[in-house]
């Protein structure tokens, strides 16, 4: 656990954030994402809309030999 994780490059996340990395540290993360409730409050005209999102990078997974 690292409390500062995701706070420098993913400023719109305001809760739990995650990153999955492979064994090759020269490649970008395989997947990343998190909670962004405050962003939806701004974009949703002040309404509280719970939100979570993420991305999986298929090219990185393939580079690690995970896709056939």
Coordinates of N, CA, C and O in Angstrom, one line a residue:
X1 N 0.8 -1.2 0.0 CA 0.0 0.0 0.0 C 0.9 1.2 0.0 O 1.8 1.3 0.7
X2 N 0.5 2.2 -0.9 CA 1.3 3.4 -0.9 C 0.2 4.6 -1.0 O -0.5 4.7 -2.0
X3 N 0.1 5.4 0.0 CA -1.0 6.4 0.0 C -0.8 7.5 -1.1 O -1.8 8.0 -1.6
X4 N 0.4 7.7 -1.6 CA 0.6 8.7 -2.6 C 0.4 8.2 -4.0 O 0.4 8.9 -5.0
X5 N 0.2 6.9 -4.1 CA 0.1 6.3 -5.5 C -1.1 6.9 -6.3 O -2.2 7.1 -5.8
X6 N -0.7 7.3 -7.5 CA -1.7 7.9 -8.4 C -2.0 9.3 -8.2 O -2.9 9.9 -8.9
X7 N -1.4 10.0 -7.2 CA -1.7 11.4 -6.9 C -1.0 12.3 -7.8 O -1.4 13.5 -7.9
X8 N 0.1 11.9 -8.5 CA 0.8 12.9 -9.3 C 0.4 12.8 -10.8 O 0.5 13.8 -11.4
X9 N -0.1 11.7 -11.3 CA -0.4 11.6 -12.7 C -1.9 11.4 -12.9 O -2.4 11.5 -14.0
X10 N -2.7 11.1 -11.9 CA -4.1 10.9 -12.0 C -4.9 11.7 -11.0 O -5.5 11.2 -10.1
X11 N -4.7 13.1 -11.2 CA -5.3 14.0 -10.2 C -6.8 13.9 -10.0 O -7.3 14.3 -9.0
X12 N -7.5 13.4 -11.0 CA -9.0 13.4 -10.8 C -9.4 12.2 -10.0 O -10.6 12.2 -9.6
X13 N -8.6 11.3 -9.7 CA -8.9 10.2 -8.7 C -8.9 10.7 -7.3 O -8.0 11.4 -6.9
X14 N -9.9 10.4 -6.5 CA -10.0 11.0 -5.2 C -10.2 9.9 -4.1 O -10.3 10.2 -2.9
X15 N -10.1 8.7 -4.5 CA -10.3 7.6 -3.5 C -9.2 6.5 -3.9 O -8.1 6.8 -4.2
X16 N -9.7 5.3 -3.8 CA -8.8 4.1 -4.1 C -8.3 4.2 -5.5 O -9.1 4.4 -6.4
X17 N -7.0 4.0 -5.7 CA -6.4 3.9 -7.0 C -5.6 2.6 -7.1 O -5.1 2.1 -6.1
X18 N -5.5 2.1 -8.3 CA -4.7 0.8 -8.5 C -3.9 0.8 -9.8 O -4.2 1.5 -10.7
X19 N -2.9 0.0 -9.8 CA -2.0 -0.2 -11.0 C -1.5 -1.6 -10.9 O -1.1 -2.1 -9.9
X20 N -1.6 -2.3 -12.0 CA -1.1 -3.7 -12.2 C 0.1 -3.6 -13.1 O 0.0 -3.1 -14.2
X21 N 1.2 -4.0 -12.6 CA 2.5 -4.0 -13.5 C 2.9 -5.4 -13.7 O 2.6 -6.3 -13.0
X22 N 3.7 -5.5 -14.8 CA 4.3 -6.8 -15.2 C 5.7 -6.9 -14.6 O 6.2 -6.0 -14.0
X23 N 6.3 -8.0 -14.9 CA 7.7 -8.2 -14.4 C 8.7 -7.3 -15.1 O 9.7 -7.0 -14.5
X24 N 8.4 -6.9 -16.4 CA 9.3 -6.0 -17.1 C 8.9 -4.6 -16.7 O 8.0 -4.0 -17.2
X25 N 9.7 -4.0 -15.9 CA 9.5 -2.6 -15.4 C 9.7 -1.5 -16.5 O 9.4 -0.4 -16.2
X26 N 10.2 -1.9 -17.6 CA 10.4 -1.0 -18.7 C 9.1 -0.7 -19.5 O 9.0 0.2 -20.3
X27 N 8.1 -1.6 -19.3 CA 6.8 -1.4 -19.9 C 5.9 -0.6 -19.0 O 6.0 -0.6 -17.8
X28 N 4.9 0.1 -19.6 CA 3.9 0.8 -18.8 C 3.0 -0.2 -18.0 O 3.1 -1.4 -18.3
X29 N 2.2 0.3 -17.1 CA 1.3 -0.6 -16.4 C 0.4 -1.4 -17.3 O 0.0 -0.9 -18.3
X30 N 0.1 -2.6 -16.9 CA -0.9 -3.4 -17.7 C -2.3 -2.9 -17.5 O -3.1 -2.9 -18.4
X31 N -2.6 -2.4 -16.3 CA -3.9 -1.8 -16.0 C -3.8 -0.8 -14.9 O -2.9 -0.9 -14.1
X32 N -4.7 0.2 -14.9 CA -4.7 1.2 -13.9 C -6.1 1.8 -13.8 O -6.9 1.7 -14.7
X33 N -6.4 2.4 -12.7 CA -7.7 3.1 -12.5 C -8.0 3.4 -11.1 O -7.1 3.4 -10.2
X34 N -9.2 3.7 -10.8 CA -9.6 4.1 -9.4 C -10.9 4.8 -9.3 O -11.7 4.8 -10.3
X35 N -11.2 5.4 -8.1 CA -12.4 6.1 -7.9 C -12.3 7.6 -8.2 O -11.2 8.1 -8.0
X36 N -13.3 8.2 -8.7 CA -13.3 9.6 -9.1 C -14.6 10.3 -8.8 O -15.2 10.9 -9.6
X37 N -15.1 10.1 -7.6 CA -16.4 10.7 -7.2 C -16.4 12.2 -7.3 O -17.4 12.8 -7.7
X38 N -15.4 12.9 -6.9 CA -15.3 14.3 -7.0 C -15.5 14.8 -8.4 O -16.1 15.9 -8.6
X39 N -14.9 14.1 -9.3 CA -15.0 14.6 -10.7 C -16.5 14.5 -11.2 O -16.9 15.4 -11.9
X40 N -17.2 13.5 -10.9 CA -18.6 13.4 -11.3 C -19.4 14.4 -10.6 O -20.4 14.9 -11.1
X41 N -19.0 14.8 -9.4 CA -19.7 15.9 -8.7 C -19.6 17.2 -9.5 O -20.6 18.0 -9.6
X42 N -18.4 17.5 -10.0 CA -18.2 18.7 -10.8 C -18.9 18.6 -12.1 O -19.6 19.5 -12.5
X43 N -18.8 17.5 -12.8 CA -19.4 17.3 -14.1 C -20.9 17.0 -14.1 O -21.6 17.2 -15.1
X44 N -21.4 16.6 -12.9 CA -22.8 16.2 -12.8 C -23.6 17.2 -12.1 O -24.6 16.9 -11.5
X45 N -23.2 18.5 -12.2 CA -24.0 19.6 -11.7 C -24.2 19.5 -10.2 O -25.3 19.8 -9.7
X46 N -23.1 19.0 -9.5 CA -23.2 19.0 -8.0 C -23.8 17.7 -7.5 O -23.8 17.5 -6.3
X47 N -24.3 16.8 -8.3 CA -24.9 15.5 -7.9 C -23.8 14.6 -7.5 O -22.7 14.5 -8.1
X48 N -24.0 13.8 -6.4 CA -23.0 12.8 -6.0 C -23.3 11.5 -6.8 O -24.4 10.9 -6.7
X49 N -22.4 11.2 -7.7 CA -22.5 10.0 -8.6 C -21.3 9.1 -8.3 O -20.2 9.5 -8.7
X50 N -21.4 8.1 -7.5 CA -20.3 7.2 -7.3 C -19.7 6.7 -8.6 O -20.5 6.3 -9.5
X51 N -18.4 6.7 -8.8 CA -17.8 6.3 -10.0 C -16.5 5.6 -9.8 O -15.7 6.0 -8.9
X52 N -16.2 4.7 -10.6 CA -14.9 4.0 -10.7 C -14.6 3.6 -12.1 O -15.5 3.4 -12.9
X53 N -13.4 3.7 -12.5 CA -13.0 3.4 -13.9 C -11.6 2.9 -13.9 O -10.8 2.9 -13.0
X54 N -11.3 2.3 -15.1 CA -9.9 1.8 -15.3 C -9.7 1.5 -16.7 O -10.6 1.6 -17.6
X55 N -8.5 1.1 -17.0 CA -8.1 0.8 -18.4 C -7.1 -0.4 -18.3 O -6.3 -0.6 -17.4
X56 N -7.3 -1.3 -19.3 CA -6.4 -2.4 -19.5 C -5.7 -2.2 -20.8 O -6.4 -1.8 -21.8
X57 N -4.4 -2.3 -20.9 CA -3.6 -2.0 -22.1 C -3.3 -3.4 -22.8 O -2.3 -4.0 -22.4
X58 N -4.1 -3.8 -23.8 CA -3.8 -5.1 -24.4 C -2.5 -5.2 -25.0 O -1.9 -6.3 -25.0
X59 N -1.9 -4.2 -25.6 CA -0.6 -4.2 -26.2 C 0.5 -4.6 -25.2 O 1.4 -5.3 -25.5
X60 N 0.3 -4.1 -24.0 CA 1.3 -4.4 -22.9 C 1.1 -5.8 -22.5 O 2.1 -6.6 -22.3
X61 N -0.1 -6.3 -22.3 CA -0.4 -7.7 -22.0 C 0.3 -8.6 -23.1 O 0.9 -9.6 -22.8
X62 N 0.1 -8.2 -24.3 CA 0.6 -9.0 -25.4 C 2.2 -9.0 -25.4 O 2.8 -10.1 -25.6
X63 N 2.8 -7.9 -25.1 CA 4.2 -7.8 -25.0 C 4.8 -8.7 -23.9 O 5.9 -9.2 -24.0
X64 N 4.0 -8.9 -22.9 CA 4.5 -9.8 -21.8 C 4.1 -11.3 -22.1 O 4.4 -12.1 -21.3
X65 N 3.5 -11.5 -23.3 CA 3.2 -12.9 -23.6 C 1.9 -13.4 -23.1 O 1.6 -14.6 -23.1
X66 N 1.0 -12.5 -22.7 CA -0.3 -12.9 -22.1 C -1.4 -13.1 -23.1 O -2.4 -13.6 -22.7
X67 N -1.2 -12.6 -24.3 CA -2.3 -12.8 -25.4 C -1.7 -13.7 -26.5 O -0.6 -13.5 -26.9
X68 N -2.5 -14.6 -27.0 CA -2.1 -15.5 -28.0 C -2.6 -15.0 -29.4 O -3.7 -14.5 -29.5

